[in-house]
mmCIF file of C-alpha atoms in Angstrom:
data_model
loop_
_atom_site.group_PDB
_atom_site.id
_atom_site.type_symbol
_atom_site.label_atom_id
_atom_site.label_comp_id
_atom_site.label_asym_id
_atom_site.label_seq_id
_atom_site.Cartn_x
_atom_site.Cartn_y
_atom_site.Cartn_z
ATOM 1 C CA MET A 2 8.644 9.020 33.812
ATOM 2 C CA ILE A 3 5.078 7.833 33.449
ATOM 3 C CA LEU A 4 4.781 4.206 32.456
ATOM 4 C CA SER A 5 1.832 2.870 30.518
ATOM 5 C CA PRO A 6 -0.268 0.326 32.368
ATOM 6 C CA ILE A 7 0.887 -3.192 31.613
ATOM 7 C CA ARG A 8 -1.684 -5.928 31.390
ATOM 8 C CA ASN A 9 -0.954 -9.545 31.933
ATOM 9 C CA PRO A 10 -2.034 -11.195 28.662
ATOM 10 C CA ILE A 11 -3.966 -13.853 30.549
ATOM 11 C CA GLN A 12 -6.201 -11.117 31.929
ATOM 12 C CA ASN A 13 -7.674 -10.583 28.484
ATOM 13 C CA PRO A 14 -10.284 -10.404 27.150
ATOM 14 C CA ILE A 15 -10.771 -6.982 28.659
ATOM 15 C CA PRO A 16 -14.342 -6.309 29.729
ATOM 16 C CA THR A 17 -15.731 -2.849 29.223
ATOM 17 C CA GLU A 18 -18.001 -1.160 31.743
ATOM 18 C CA GLY A 19 -21.040 -2.668 30.143
ATOM 19 C CA GLY A 20 -19.544 -6.128 30.334
ATOM 20 C CA ALA A 21 -18.874 -6.496 26.620
ATOM 21 C CA VAL A 22 -15.435 -7.632 25.502
ATOM 22 C CA ALA A 23 -13.317 -4.708 24.360
ATOM 23 C CA THR A 24 -12.359 -4.736 20.724
ATOM 24 C CA TYR A 25 -8.690 -4.845 19.856
ATOM 25 C CA ALA A 26 -8.784 -1.257 18.641
ATOM 26 C CA GLU A 27 -10.295 -0.211 21.969
ATOM 27 C CA VAL A 28 -7.547 -2.087 23.806
ATOM 28 C CA LEU A 29 -4.842 -0.307 21.819
ATOM 29 C CA ARG A 30 -6.482 3.035 22.498
ATOM 30 C CA ASP A 31 -7.695 2.651 26.060
ATOM 31 C CA THR A 32 -5.160 0.324 27.640
ATOM 32 C CA TYR A 33 -2.026 1.274 25.746
ATOM 33 C CA GLY A 34 -2.787 4.889 25.001
ATOM 34 C CA ALA A 35 -2.387 4.913 21.241
ATOM 35 C CA SER A 36 -2.202 8.485 19.923
ATOM 36 C CA ALA A 37 -3.385 7.476 16.476
ATOM 37 C CA LEU A 38 -4.767 4.213 15.164
ATOM 38 C CA TYR A 39 -5.665 2.944 11.726
ATOM 39 C CA ASN A 40 -7.907 -0.078 12.017
ATOM 40 C CA LEU A 41 -7.927 -1.597 8.546
ATOM 41 C CA VAL A 42 -10.212 -4.497 9.406
ATOM 42 C CA ASP A 43 -13.187 -2.178 9.869
ATOM 43 C CA ILE A 44 -13.087 -0.924 6.277
ATOM 44 C CA THR A 45 -15.890 -2.746 4.499
ATOM 45 C CA SER A 46 -16.242 -0.562 1.400
ATOM 46 C CA GLY A 47 -15.063 2.645 -0.191
ATOM 47 C CA THR A 48 -11.704 4.368 -0.114
ATOM 48 C CA VAL A 49 -11.486 5.979 3.323
ATOM 49 C CA ILE A 50 -9.010 4.682 5.892
ATOM 50 C CA HIS A 51 -10.848 5.444 9.102
ATOM 51 C CA ALA A 52 -8.685 6.904 11.840
ATOM 52 C CA PHE A 53 -10.099 5.118 14.883
ATOM 53 C CA ILE A 54 -9.276 7.824 17.424
ATOM 54 C CA ASN A 55 -9.769 11.039 15.489
ATOM 55 C CA SER A 56 -11.577 11.156 12.167
ATOM 56 C CA ALA A 57 -9.717 14.343 11.301
ATOM 57 C CA ARG A 58 -6.823 12.008 10.562
ATOM 58 C CA ASP A 59 -8.705 9.785 8.126
ATOM 59 C CA GLY A 60 -6.638 8.580 5.209
ATOM 60 C CA ALA A 61 -7.384 7.397 1.701
ATOM 61 C CA LEU A 62 -6.707 4.026 0.135
ATOM 62 C CA VAL A 63 -6.301 2.972 -3.451
ATOM 63 C CA GLY A 64 -7.217 -0.493 -4.636
ATOM 64 C CA TRP A 65 -7.067 -2.546 -1.455
ATOM 65 C CA ASP A 66 -9.182 -5.679 -1.670
ATOM 66 C CA LEU A 67 -11.209 -5.105 1.465
ATOM 67 C CA GLN A 68 -12.245 -7.806 3.930
ATOM 68 C CA ASN A 69 -10.041 -10.252 2.053
ATOM 69 C CA THR A 70 -8.608 -12.595 4.649
ATOM 70 C CA ALA A 71 -9.002 -13.554 8.306
ATOM 71 C CA GLY A 72 -7.290 -10.956 10.496
ATOM 72 C CA PRO A 73 -5.163 -11.476 13.603
ATOM 73 C CA VAL A 74 -8.187 -10.932 15.813
ATOM 74 C CA THR A 75 -10.818 -13.658 15.586
ATOM 75 C CA GLY A 76 -13.823 -12.556 13.598
ATOM 76 C CA THR A 77 -12.046 -9.821 11.657
ATOM 77 C CA LEU A 78 -11.205 -9.584 7.963
ATOM 78 C CA ALA A 79 -8.207 -7.657 6.706
ATOM 79 C CA PRO A 80 -7.561 -5.997 3.339
ATOM 80 C CA TYR A 81 -5.087 -7.162 0.725
ATOM 81 C CA SER A 82 -2.626 -4.810 -0.985
ATOM 82 C CA ASP A 83 -1.580 -6.158 -4.365
ATOM 83 C CA GLY A 84 2.084 -5.107 -4.571
ATOM 84 C CA VAL A 85 1.413 -3.523 -7.977
ATOM 85 C CA ILE A 86 -0.791 -0.430 -7.639
ATOM 86 C CA ASP A 87 -2.417 -0.374 -4.207
ATOM 87 C CA ARG A 88 -1.516 2.002 -1.404
ATOM 88 C CA GLY A 89 -2.781 3.812 1.669
ATOM 89 C CA ASN A 90 -2.198 7.511 2.272
ATOM 90 C CA ILE A 91 -2.414 8.882 5.812
ATOM 91 C CA TYR A 92 -0.967 12.284 5.026
ATOM 92 C CA THR A 93 -3.330 15.173 4.275
ATOM 93 C CA SER A 94 -5.747 13.102 2.289
ATOM 94 C CA ASN A 95 -9.514 13.399 2.136
ATOM 95 C CA GLY A 96 -9.105 16.927 3.392
ATOM 96 C CA SER A 97 -7.737 15.662 6.702
ATOM 97 C CA THR A 98 -4.469 16.594 8.306
ATOM 98 C CA GLY A 99 -3.357 12.994 8.490
ATOM 99 C CA LEU A 100 -0.595 12.256 10.914
ATOM 100 C CA ALA A 101 1.398 15.379 10.204
ATOM 101 C CA ASP A 102 -0.004 17.485 13.009
ATOM 102 C CA ILE A 103 0.672 15.010 15.810
ATOM 103 C CA PHE A 104 3.652 13.072 14.562
ATOM 104 C CA ASN A 105 6.639 13.208 16.890
ATOM 105 C CA GLY A 106 9.921 12.081 15.364
ATOM 106 C CA THR A 107 11.843 12.653 18.584
ATOM 107 C CA THR A 108 9.895 10.308 20.837
ATOM 108 C CA GLY A 109 7.332 7.786 19.697
ATOM 109 C CA SER A 110 6.385 4.265 18.774
ATOM 110 C CA VAL A 111 4.546 2.390 16.063
ATOM 111 C CA PHE A 112 2.972 -1.041 16.162
ATOM 112 C CA GLN A 113 1.679 -2.880 13.083
ATOM 113 C CA PHE A 114 0.039 -6.230 12.412
ATOM 114 C CA LEU A 115 1.107 -7.509 8.990
ATOM 115 C CA LYS A 116 1.054 -10.576 6.779
ATOM 116 C CA VAL A 117 2.634 -11.270 3.393
ATOM 117 C CA LYS A 118 0.730 -12.898 0.557
ATOM 118 C CA ASP A 119 2.805 -16.059 0.557
ATOM 119 C CA ALA A 120 6.255 -17.388 1.377
ATOM 120 C CA PRO A 121 7.935 -16.515 -1.977
ATOM 121 C CA ILE A 122 7.319 -12.840 -1.247
ATOM 122 C CA TRP A 123 10.183 -12.952 1.254
ATOM 123 C CA GLU A 124 12.563 -13.901 -1.547
ATOM 124 C CA ASN A 125 11.296 -11.827 -4.474
ATOM 125 C CA GLY A 126 14.030 -9.217 -4.210
ATOM 126 C CA VAL A 127 11.629 -6.280 -4.120
ATOM 127 C CA ILE A 128 11.073 -3.784 -1.325
ATOM 128 C CA GLY A 129 7.566 -3.423 0.086
ATOM 129 C CA TYR A 130 6.790 -0.636 2.530
ATOM 130 C CA SER A 131 4.449 -1.396 5.415
ATOM 131 C CA LEU A 132 4.993 2.093 6.833
ATOM 132 C CA TYR A 133 6.444 5.140 5.120
ATOM 133 C CA ILE A 134 6.826 8.406 7.011
ATOM 134 C CA ARG A 135 9.088 10.984 5.447
ATOM 135 C CA VAL A 136 10.026 14.584 6.065
ATOM 136 C CA ASN A 137 12.773 14.718 3.441
ATOM 137 C CA SER A 138 15.541 12.514 2.075
ATOM 138 C CA GLY A 139 17.504 12.897 5.302
ATOM 139 C CA THR A 140 14.670 12.384 7.757
ATOM 140 C CA PHE A 141 12.243 9.474 7.710
ATOM 141 C CA ILE A 142 11.008 6.252 9.290
ATOM 142 C CA PHE A 143 10.413 3.244 7.059
ATOM 143 C CA LEU A 144 9.248 -0.242 7.957
ATOM 144 C CA GLN A 145 9.679 -2.509 4.972
ATOM 145 C CA LYS A 146 10.153 -5.919 3.566
ATOM 146 C CA ASP A 147 13.677 -5.611 2.242
ATOM 147 C CA ASP A 148 15.102 -6.530 -1.147
ATOM 148 C CA THR A 149 17.448 -8.866 0.730
ATOM 149 C CA ASN A 150 15.856 -12.286 1.025
ATOM 150 C CA ASN A 151 13.949 -13.103 4.208
ATOM 151 C CA GLN A 152 14.563 -9.765 5.788
ATOM 152 C CA PHE A 153 12.360 -7.028 7.202
ATOM 153 C CA ILE A 154 14.057 -3.771 8.122
ATOM 154 C CA ALA A 155 13.248 -0.730 10.184
ATOM 155 C CA ILE A 156 14.998 2.476 9.149
ATOM 156 C CA TYR A 157 15.148 5.602 11.305
ATOM 157 C CA ARG A 158 17.001 8.468 9.713
ATOM 158 C CA ALA A 159 17.203 11.887 11.352
ATOM 159 C CA ALA A 160 19.342 14.729 10.070
ATOM 160 C CA GLY A 161 20.938 12.265 7.664
ATOM 161 C CA ASN A 162 22.005 9.941 10.493
ATOM 162 C CA ASN A 163 20.840 6.522 9.255
ATOM 163 C CA LYS A 164 20.007 3.638 11.567
ATOM 164 C CA GLU A 165 18.806 0.336 10.137
ATOM 165 C CA MET A 166 17.677 -2.700 12.095
ATOM 166 C CA GLN A 167 17.185 -6.058 10.377
ATOM 167 C CA ILE A 168 14.744 -8.781 11.348
ATOM 168 C CA SER A 169 14.964 -12.264 9.880
ATOM 169 C CA MET A 170 11.629 -13.238 8.336
ATOM 170 C CA SER A 171 9.939 -16.162 6.670
ATOM 171 C CA ASP A 172 6.561 -15.816 8.375
ATOM 172 C CA THR A 173 3.453 -16.442 6.323
ATOM 173 C CA GLY A 174 1.006 -15.896 9.165
ATOM 174 C CA TRP A 175 0.226 -12.654 10.962
ATOM 175 C CA PHE A 176 3.165 -11.031 12.714
ATOM 176 C CA SER A 177 3.530 -7.776 14.581
ATOM 177 C CA ILE A 178 6.292 -5.239 14.202
ATOM 178 C CA GLY A 179 6.978 -2.623 16.840
ATOM 179 C CA LEU A 180 9.421 0.241 16.683
ATOM 180 C CA SER A 181 10.214 2.761 19.388
ATOM 181 C CA TRP A 182 12.420 5.795 19.068
ATOM 182 C CA ASP A 183 13.428 8.160 21.836
ATOM 183 C CA LYS A 184 16.133 10.738 21.261
ATOM 184 C CA THR A 185 15.784 11.920 24.872
ATOM 185 C CA ALA A 186 16.834 8.526 26.313
ATOM 186 C CA ALA A 187 20.349 7.441 27.262
ATOM 187 C CA GLY A 188 21.438 10.912 28.162
ATOM 188 C CA GLY A 189 20.381 12.328 24.830
ATOM 189 C CA SER A 190 22.118 9.745 22.678
ATOM 190 C CA GLY A 191 18.746 8.207 22.017
ATOM 191 C CA GLU A 192 17.369 4.680 21.858
ATOM 192 C CA LEU A 193 15.913 2.822 18.912
ATOM 193 C CA LYS A 194 14.342 -0.594 19.436
ATOM 194 C CA VAL A 195 12.532 -2.946 17.082
ATOM 195 C CA PHE A 196 10.216 -5.785 18.079
ATOM 196 C CA LYS A 197 8.833 -8.805 16.266
ATOM 197 C CA ASN A 198 5.765 -10.392 17.837
ATOM 198 C CA GLY A 199 6.451 -8.415 20.982
ATOM 199 C CA ILE A 200 10.018 -9.603 21.422
ATOM 200 C CA GLN A 201 12.894 -7.184 20.908
ATOM 201 C CA SER A 202 14.962 -8.092 17.881
ATOM 202 C CA GLY A 203 18.665 -7.297 18.083
ATOM 203 C CA SER A 204 20.233 -4.742 20.345
ATOM 204 C CA THR A 205 19.065 -1.263 21.209
ATOM 205 C CA VAL A 206 20.623 1.268 18.846
ATOM 206 C CA GLY A 207 21.863 4.644 20.074
ATOM 207 C CA ALA A 208 23.491 7.779 18.709
ATOM 208 C CA LEU A 209 20.323 8.872 16.886
ATOM 209 C CA GLY A 210 20.225 12.037 14.855
ATOM 210 C CA VAL A 211 18.085 15.014 15.771
ATOM 211 C CA TRP A 212 14.670 14.820 14.114
ATOM 212 C CA SER A 213 13.434 18.028 12.568
ATOM 213 C CA GLY A 214 10.304 18.800 10.612
ATOM 214 C CA SER A 215 6.832 17.379 10.028
ATOM 215 C CA PRO A 216 6.086 14.543 7.630
ATOM 216 C CA THR A 217 5.388 15.491 4.052
ATOM 217 C CA ARG A 218 4.415 11.935 3.119
ATOM 218 C CA ALA A 219 2.919 9.146 5.179
ATOM 219 C CA GLY A 220 1.824 5.799 3.816
ATOM 220 C CA LEU A 221 0.449 2.498 5.022
ATOM 221 C CA LEU A 222 1.138 -0.642 2.962
ATOM 222 C CA GLY A 223 3.006 1.508 0.465
ATOM 223 C CA ARG A 224 4.427 4.988 0.087
ATOM 224 C CA GLY A 225 1.005 6.556 0.119
ATOM 225 C CA ASP A 226 1.116 9.479 -2.254
ATOM 226 C CA VAL A 227 2.111 7.337 -5.236
ATOM 227 C CA ALA A 228 2.333 3.624 -5.871
ATOM 228 C CA SER A 229 5.956 3.031 -5.020
ATOM 229 C CA PHE A 230 7.196 -0.235 -3.539
ATOM 230 C CA PRO A 231 3.712 -1.269 -2.394
ATOM 231 C CA TRP A 232 3.240 -3.975 0.223
ATOM 232 C CA ASN A 233 2.234 -7.334 -1.262
ATOM 233 C CA GLY A 234 0.067 -8.795 1.454
ATOM 234 C CA TYR A 235 -2.250 -7.848 4.266
ATOM 235 C CA GLY A 236 -2.415 -5.245 6.993
ATOM 236 C CA ALA A 237 -4.721 -5.078 10.005
ATOM 237 C CA TYR A 238 -3.749 -2.470 12.609
ATOM 238 C CA SER A 239 -1.271 0.400 12.670
ATOM 239 C CA ALA A 240 -1.064 2.139 16.017
ATOM 240 C CA PHE A 241 1.113 5.101 16.981
ATOM 241 C CA LYS A 242 2.115 6.622 20.286
ATOM 242 C CA PHE A 243 3.751 10.041 20.293
ATOM 243 C CA GLY A 244 5.545 11.924 23.059
ATOM 244 C CA SER A 245 6.405 8.731 24.941
ATOM 245 C CA VAL A 246 7.267 5.195 23.921
ATOM 246 C CA TRP A 247 5.717 1.791 24.386
ATOM 247 C CA SER A 248 7.885 -0.371 26.608
ATOM 248 C CA PRO A 249 9.024 -3.885 25.680
ATOM 249 C CA ALA A 250 6.319 -5.218 27.996
ATOM 250 C CA ASP A 251 3.729 -3.075 26.215
ATOM 251 C CA PHE A 252 4.725 -4.438 22.793
ATOM 252 C CA LEU A 253 4.485 -8.012 24.046
ATOM 253 C CA ALA A 254 1.141 -7.412 25.739
ATOM 254 C CA MET A 255 -0.253 -5.638 22.661
ATOM 255 C CA HIS A 256 0.819 -8.541 20.493
ATOM 256 C CA ASN A 257 -0.719 -11.112 22.821
ATOM 257 C CA ALA A 258 -3.922 -9.154 23.310
ATOM 258 C CA ALA A 259 -4.878 -9.771 19.686
ATOM 259 C CA ALA A 260 -5.504 -13.397 20.531
ATOM 260 C CA THR A 261 -8.210 -12.630 23.054
ATOM 261 C CA ALA A 262 -9.726 -9.263 22.145
ATOM 262 C CA GLY A 263 -13.160 -8.965 20.681
ATOM 263 C CA PRO A 264 -13.674 -8.455 16.953
ATOM 264 C CA ASP A 265 -13.996 -4.898 15.666
ATOM 265 C CA MET B 5 -17.587 -8.700 -14.713
ATOM 266 C CA ILE B 6 -13.932 -9.601 -14.769
ATOM 267 C CA ARG B 7 -11.175 -8.430 -12.472
ATOM 268 C CA GLN B 8 -8.012 -7.950 -14.484
ATOM 269 C CA TYR B 9 -4.901 -5.821 -14.993
ATOM 270 C CA HIS B 10 -4.335 -3.930 -18.239
ATOM 271 C CA ALA B 11 -1.583 -1.641 -19.478
ATOM 272 C CA ALA B 12 -1.626 1.161 -21.994
ATOM 273 C CA ILE B 13 1.751 1.735 -23.622
ATOM 274 C CA ASN B 14 2.314 4.883 -25.622
ATOM 275 C CA VAL B 15 4.136 4.336 -28.881
ATOM 276 C CA SER B 16 3.901 7.605 -30.752
ATOM 277 C CA MET B 17 1.119 9.772 -29.376
ATOM 278 C CA THR B 18 2.006 13.314 -28.443
ATOM 279 C CA SER B 19 1.887 14.165 -24.755
ATOM 280 C CA GLU B 20 -1.410 15.984 -25.256
ATOM 281 C CA GLN B 21 -2.931 13.029 -27.108
ATOM 282 C CA TRP B 22 -1.597 10.600 -24.526
ATOM 283 C CA ASP B 23 -2.918 12.591 -21.586
ATOM 284 C CA GLU B 24 -6.374 12.771 -23.140
ATOM 285 C CA PHE B 25 -6.366 9.091 -23.981
ATOM 286 C CA VAL B 26 -5.228 8.051 -20.489
ATOM 287 C CA GLY B 27 -7.964 10.235 -19.037
ATOM 288 C CA ARG B 28 -10.489 8.254 -21.063
ATOM 289 C CA LEU B 29 -9.039 4.997 -19.788
ATOM 290 C CA GLU B 30 -9.143 6.242 -16.203
ATOM 291 C CA ALA B 31 -12.877 6.814 -16.630
ATOM 292 C CA ILE B 32 -13.539 3.202 -17.612
ATOM 293 C CA GLY B 33 -15.878 1.571 -15.135
ATOM 294 C CA SER B 34 -17.043 4.763 -13.475
ATOM 295 C CA ASP B 35 -20.596 4.130 -14.706
ATOM 296 C CA ASP B 36 -20.555 0.660 -13.203
ATOM 297 C CA TYR B 37 -20.011 1.981 -9.684
ATOM 298 C CA PRO B 38 -21.934 5.253 -9.354
ATOM 299 C CA GLU B 39 -21.582 5.030 -5.565
ATOM 300 C CA PRO B 40 -17.945 4.022 -5.128
ATOM 301 C CA GLU B 41 -18.104 4.457 -1.367
ATOM 302 C CA GLU B 42 -20.371 1.425 -1.246
ATOM 303 C CA VAL B 43 -18.186 -1.066 -3.109
ATOM 304 C CA ASN B 44 -14.883 -2.814 -2.562
ATOM 305 C CA ALA B 45 -12.059 -0.453 -3.473
ATOM 306 C CA ALA B 46 -10.410 -3.244 -5.444
ATOM 307 C CA TRP B 47 -13.316 -3.183 -7.899
ATOM 308 C CA LEU B 48 -12.877 0.482 -8.744
ATOM 309 C CA ASN B 49 -10.661 1.354 -11.674
ATOM 310 C CA HIS B 50 -7.285 2.392 -10.299
ATOM 311 C CA TRP B 51 -3.977 2.886 -11.977
ATOM 312 C CA ARG B 52 -0.257 3.488 -11.744
ATOM 313 C CA HIS B 53 1.901 5.528 -14.117
ATOM 314 C CA SER B 54 5.487 4.596 -15.008
ATOM 315 C CA LEU B 55 8.152 7.126 -14.104
ATOM 316 C CA ASP B 56 8.308 8.452 -17.674
ATOM 317 C CA ASP B 57 4.497 8.361 -17.853
ATOM 318 C CA GLN B 58 4.559 6.347 -21.077
ATOM 319 C CA VAL B 59 2.985 3.238 -19.541
ATOM 320 C CA VAL B 60 -0.049 3.105 -17.263
ATOM 321 C CA ILE B 61 -1.211 -0.070 -15.506
ATOM 322 C CA PHE B 62 -4.906 -0.310 -14.647
ATOM 323 C CA GLU B 63 -6.774 -2.679 -12.395
ATOM 324 C CA GLY B 64 -10.408 -3.054 -11.479
ATOM 325 C CA ARG B 65 -13.461 -5.238 -11.808
ATOM 326 C CA PHE B 66 -14.699 -4.383 -15.245
ATOM 327 C CA ASN B 67 -17.482 -5.196 -17.645
ATOM 328 C CA GLU B 68 -16.325 -7.936 -19.976
ATOM 329 C CA ASN B 69 -16.289 -5.571 -22.964
ATOM 330 C CA ALA B 70 -14.846 -2.582 -21.159
ATOM 331 C CA TRP B 71 -11.390 -3.063 -22.654
ATOM 332 C CA ALA B 72 -12.492 -4.566 -25.983
ATOM 333 C CA ALA B 73 -10.410 -3.535 -28.991
ATOM 334 C CA GLY B 74 -13.376 -1.867 -30.654
ATOM 335 C CA ARG B 75 -13.975 0.356 -27.623
ATOM 336 C CA ILE B 76 -10.321 1.304 -27.368
ATOM 337 C CA ALA B 77 -10.243 2.144 -31.086
ATOM 338 C CA ALA B 78 -13.355 4.270 -30.647
ATOM 339 C CA MET B 79 -11.602 6.221 -27.890
ATOM 340 C CA LEU B 80 -8.468 6.594 -29.930
ATOM 341 C CA PHE B 81 -9.517 7.712 -33.381
ATOM 342 C CA ARG B 82 -10.680 11.225 -32.566
ATOM 343 C CA ILE B 83 -7.702 11.846 -30.337
ATOM 344 C CA ILE B 84 -5.212 11.038 -33.087
ATOM 345 C CA ASP B 85 -7.459 12.729 -35.649
ATOM 346 C CA VAL B 86 -8.219 9.876 -38.005
ATOM 347 C CA ARG B 87 -11.447 8.106 -38.969
ATOM 348 C CA LEU B 88 -12.451 5.042 -36.984
ATOM 349 C CA GLN B 89 -12.125 2.882 -40.089
ATOM 350 C CA ASP B 90 -8.522 4.051 -40.478
ATOM 351 C CA ILE B 91 -7.513 2.383 -37.217
ATOM 352 C CA GLU B 92 -5.783 -0.960 -37.746
ATOM 353 C CA ILE B 93 -5.619 -3.552 -35.020
ATOM 354 C CA GLU B 94 -2.939 -6.218 -34.754
ATOM 355 C CA GLU B 95 -2.975 -8.841 -32.053
ATOM 356 C CA GLY B 96 0.125 -10.412 -30.561
ATOM 357 C CA GLU B 97 1.398 -12.223 -27.511
ATOM 358 C CA THR B 98 3.960 -11.356 -24.878
ATOM 359 C CA GLU B 99 5.200 -13.313 -21.895
ATOM 360 C CA TYR B 100 2.837 -11.221 -19.764
ATOM 361 C CA GLY B 101 -0.302 -11.614 -21.850
ATOM 362 C CA SER B 102 -1.911 -10.622 -25.099
ATOM 363 C CA VAL B 103 -1.092 -7.285 -26.701
ATOM 364 C CA ILE B 104 -2.967 -5.289 -29.306
ATOM 365 C CA THR B 105 -1.219 -2.668 -31.416
ATOM 366 C CA TYR B 106 -3.301 0.212 -32.750
ATOM 367 C CA SER B 107 -2.022 1.951 -35.871
ATOM 368 C CA ALA B 108 -3.186 4.216 -38.653
ATOM 369 C CA PHE B 109 -1.592 4.853 -42.047
ATOM 370 C CA GLY B 110 1.386 2.716 -41.109
ATOM 371 C CA VAL B 111 2.098 4.512 -37.839
ATOM 372 C CA ASP B 112 1.841 2.582 -34.574
ATOM 373 C CA TYR B 113 0.250 4.744 -31.903
ATOM 374 C CA LEU B 114 -0.523 2.476 -28.986
ATOM 375 C CA ASN B 115 -0.071 -0.968 -27.447
ATOM 376 C CA MET B 116 -2.656 -2.321 -25.056
ATOM 377 C CA LEU B 117 -1.546 -5.230 -22.890
ATOM 378 C CA SER B 118 -4.007 -7.529 -21.123
ATOM 379 C CA TYR B 119 -2.106 -9.186 -18.310
ATOM 380 C CA GLY B 120 -2.607 -12.911 -18.095
ATOM 381 C CA GLY B 121 -4.129 -13.253 -21.560
ATOM 382 C CA ASP B 122 -7.655 -13.153 -22.896
ATOM 383 C CA ASP B 123 -9.652 -14.759 -20.125
ATOM 384 C CA PRO B 124 -7.428 -14.999 -17.070
ATOM 385 C CA THR B 125 -8.365 -15.524 -13.486
ATOM 386 C CA TYR B 126 -7.571 -12.613 -11.203
ATOM 387 C CA GLU B 127 -4.635 -14.553 -9.808
ATOM 388 C CA GLU B 128 -3.198 -15.174 -13.284
ATOM 389 C CA SER B 129 -3.563 -11.546 -14.269
ATOM 390 C CA HIS B 130 -2.108 -10.327 -10.959
ATOM 391 C CA ALA B 131 0.881 -12.655 -11.264
ATOM 392 C CA ALA B 132 1.587 -11.427 -14.786
ATOM 393 C CA ALA B 133 1.344 -7.766 -13.769
ATOM 394 C CA LEU B 134 3.598 -8.344 -10.795
ATOM 395 C CA GLN B 135 6.171 -10.097 -12.972
ATOM 396 C CA TYR B 136 6.038 -7.248 -15.506
ATOM 397 C CA LEU B 137 6.685 -4.793 -12.704
ATOM 398 C CA PHE B 138 9.592 -6.802 -11.299
ATOM 399 C CA ASP B 139 11.142 -7.176 -14.755
ATOM 400 C CA ASN B 140 10.982 -3.436 -15.328
ATOM 401 C CA LEU B 141 11.576 -2.017 -11.854
ATOM 402 C CA GLY B 142 13.797 0.775 -13.134
ATOM 403 C CA ASP B 143 10.894 2.149 -15.151
ATOM 404 C CA TRP B 144 8.561 2.208 -12.164
ATOM 405 C CA GLU B 145 10.409 2.799 -8.915
ATOM 406 C CA GLU B 146 12.108 6.000 -7.954
ATOM 407 C CA GLU B 147 15.497 5.860 -6.367
ATOM 408 C CA LEU B 148 15.071 5.056 -2.700
ATOM 409 C CA PHE B 149 14.923 7.910 -0.209
ATOM 410 C CA LEU B 150 14.251 10.601 -2.818
#
């Protein structure tokens, strides 16, 4: 098994060859080996969600209020999604292939930096997707503010086998959510882990279903293809790793690196 | 320019009339931002249709007169095949903002809702639109996992 390099957070900021401080997006790509990365703080105008690693995976946004609030990395500004209409589509939009061609539902990880509009959002009784990846009604991964008060949930469903992991939430500042899934782990039973701010939340879940198929929808801060349960708040980075998973140490280091990386 | 949420609510237009009318509404503001790739996406007219497609919520940063009753009536009259002077306008209030009903010959065709009232801040209009959505979730959100 090949492990990703683990950086001690105090080693950041990470200098590049030229001596400049690496941006956070560069850290996620170069140090942690992100397979795909949507860097929302670099969108200053227009409706394209720039895929940082491969522009063939660009997405399209609707209505986000760009550069709205200070991001988790000093010097960055993140967009606001209004919870009414706004959404981001990272599936076959703008003529791109989105995530569909590289997504791996058997083994992979996602890492997002998120923020809600204000504290009452956690108790408004309405779901808000931060990530929506769906093959069909029996196979999907959702990260969402739940309709249960003060709860964020991660859902991994494969072949109809549903696994949900709850995280208690009342945060009004930036927080990170990590999710790793690996059906090949634990002798094939699989392992599902969720992380808040780099710390694993709850126990590892096993007995995962067998993932089959490519995504037919993929959304950031909402369902993506239509305005359904949109996120009411802010989003900064969504990074994916496919074919292997980020370790607990990786999630913690990625979370901490935001405090010292250079602005994008 | 004012950034605000609006809703068009079909009362009795046929599906063909409604589709044409909504298409006209979706074009509002396009002249204001001829190079949309150079402006904030939140300023561009964008919209969301209810599940039954009988209500459409719009948001954008619009000219102050973009959603004026006279302009809406001018869009409507040809579509419902009456003269402009046959359109009657009646103003009212809802808990979400002001509403204008457009009718002709005693038939109500359309309600237009301005979230947050006549001259709201963006925050007031957004809060009203959000509350409207929450109060009518069944009309807007598909069953989960579909």
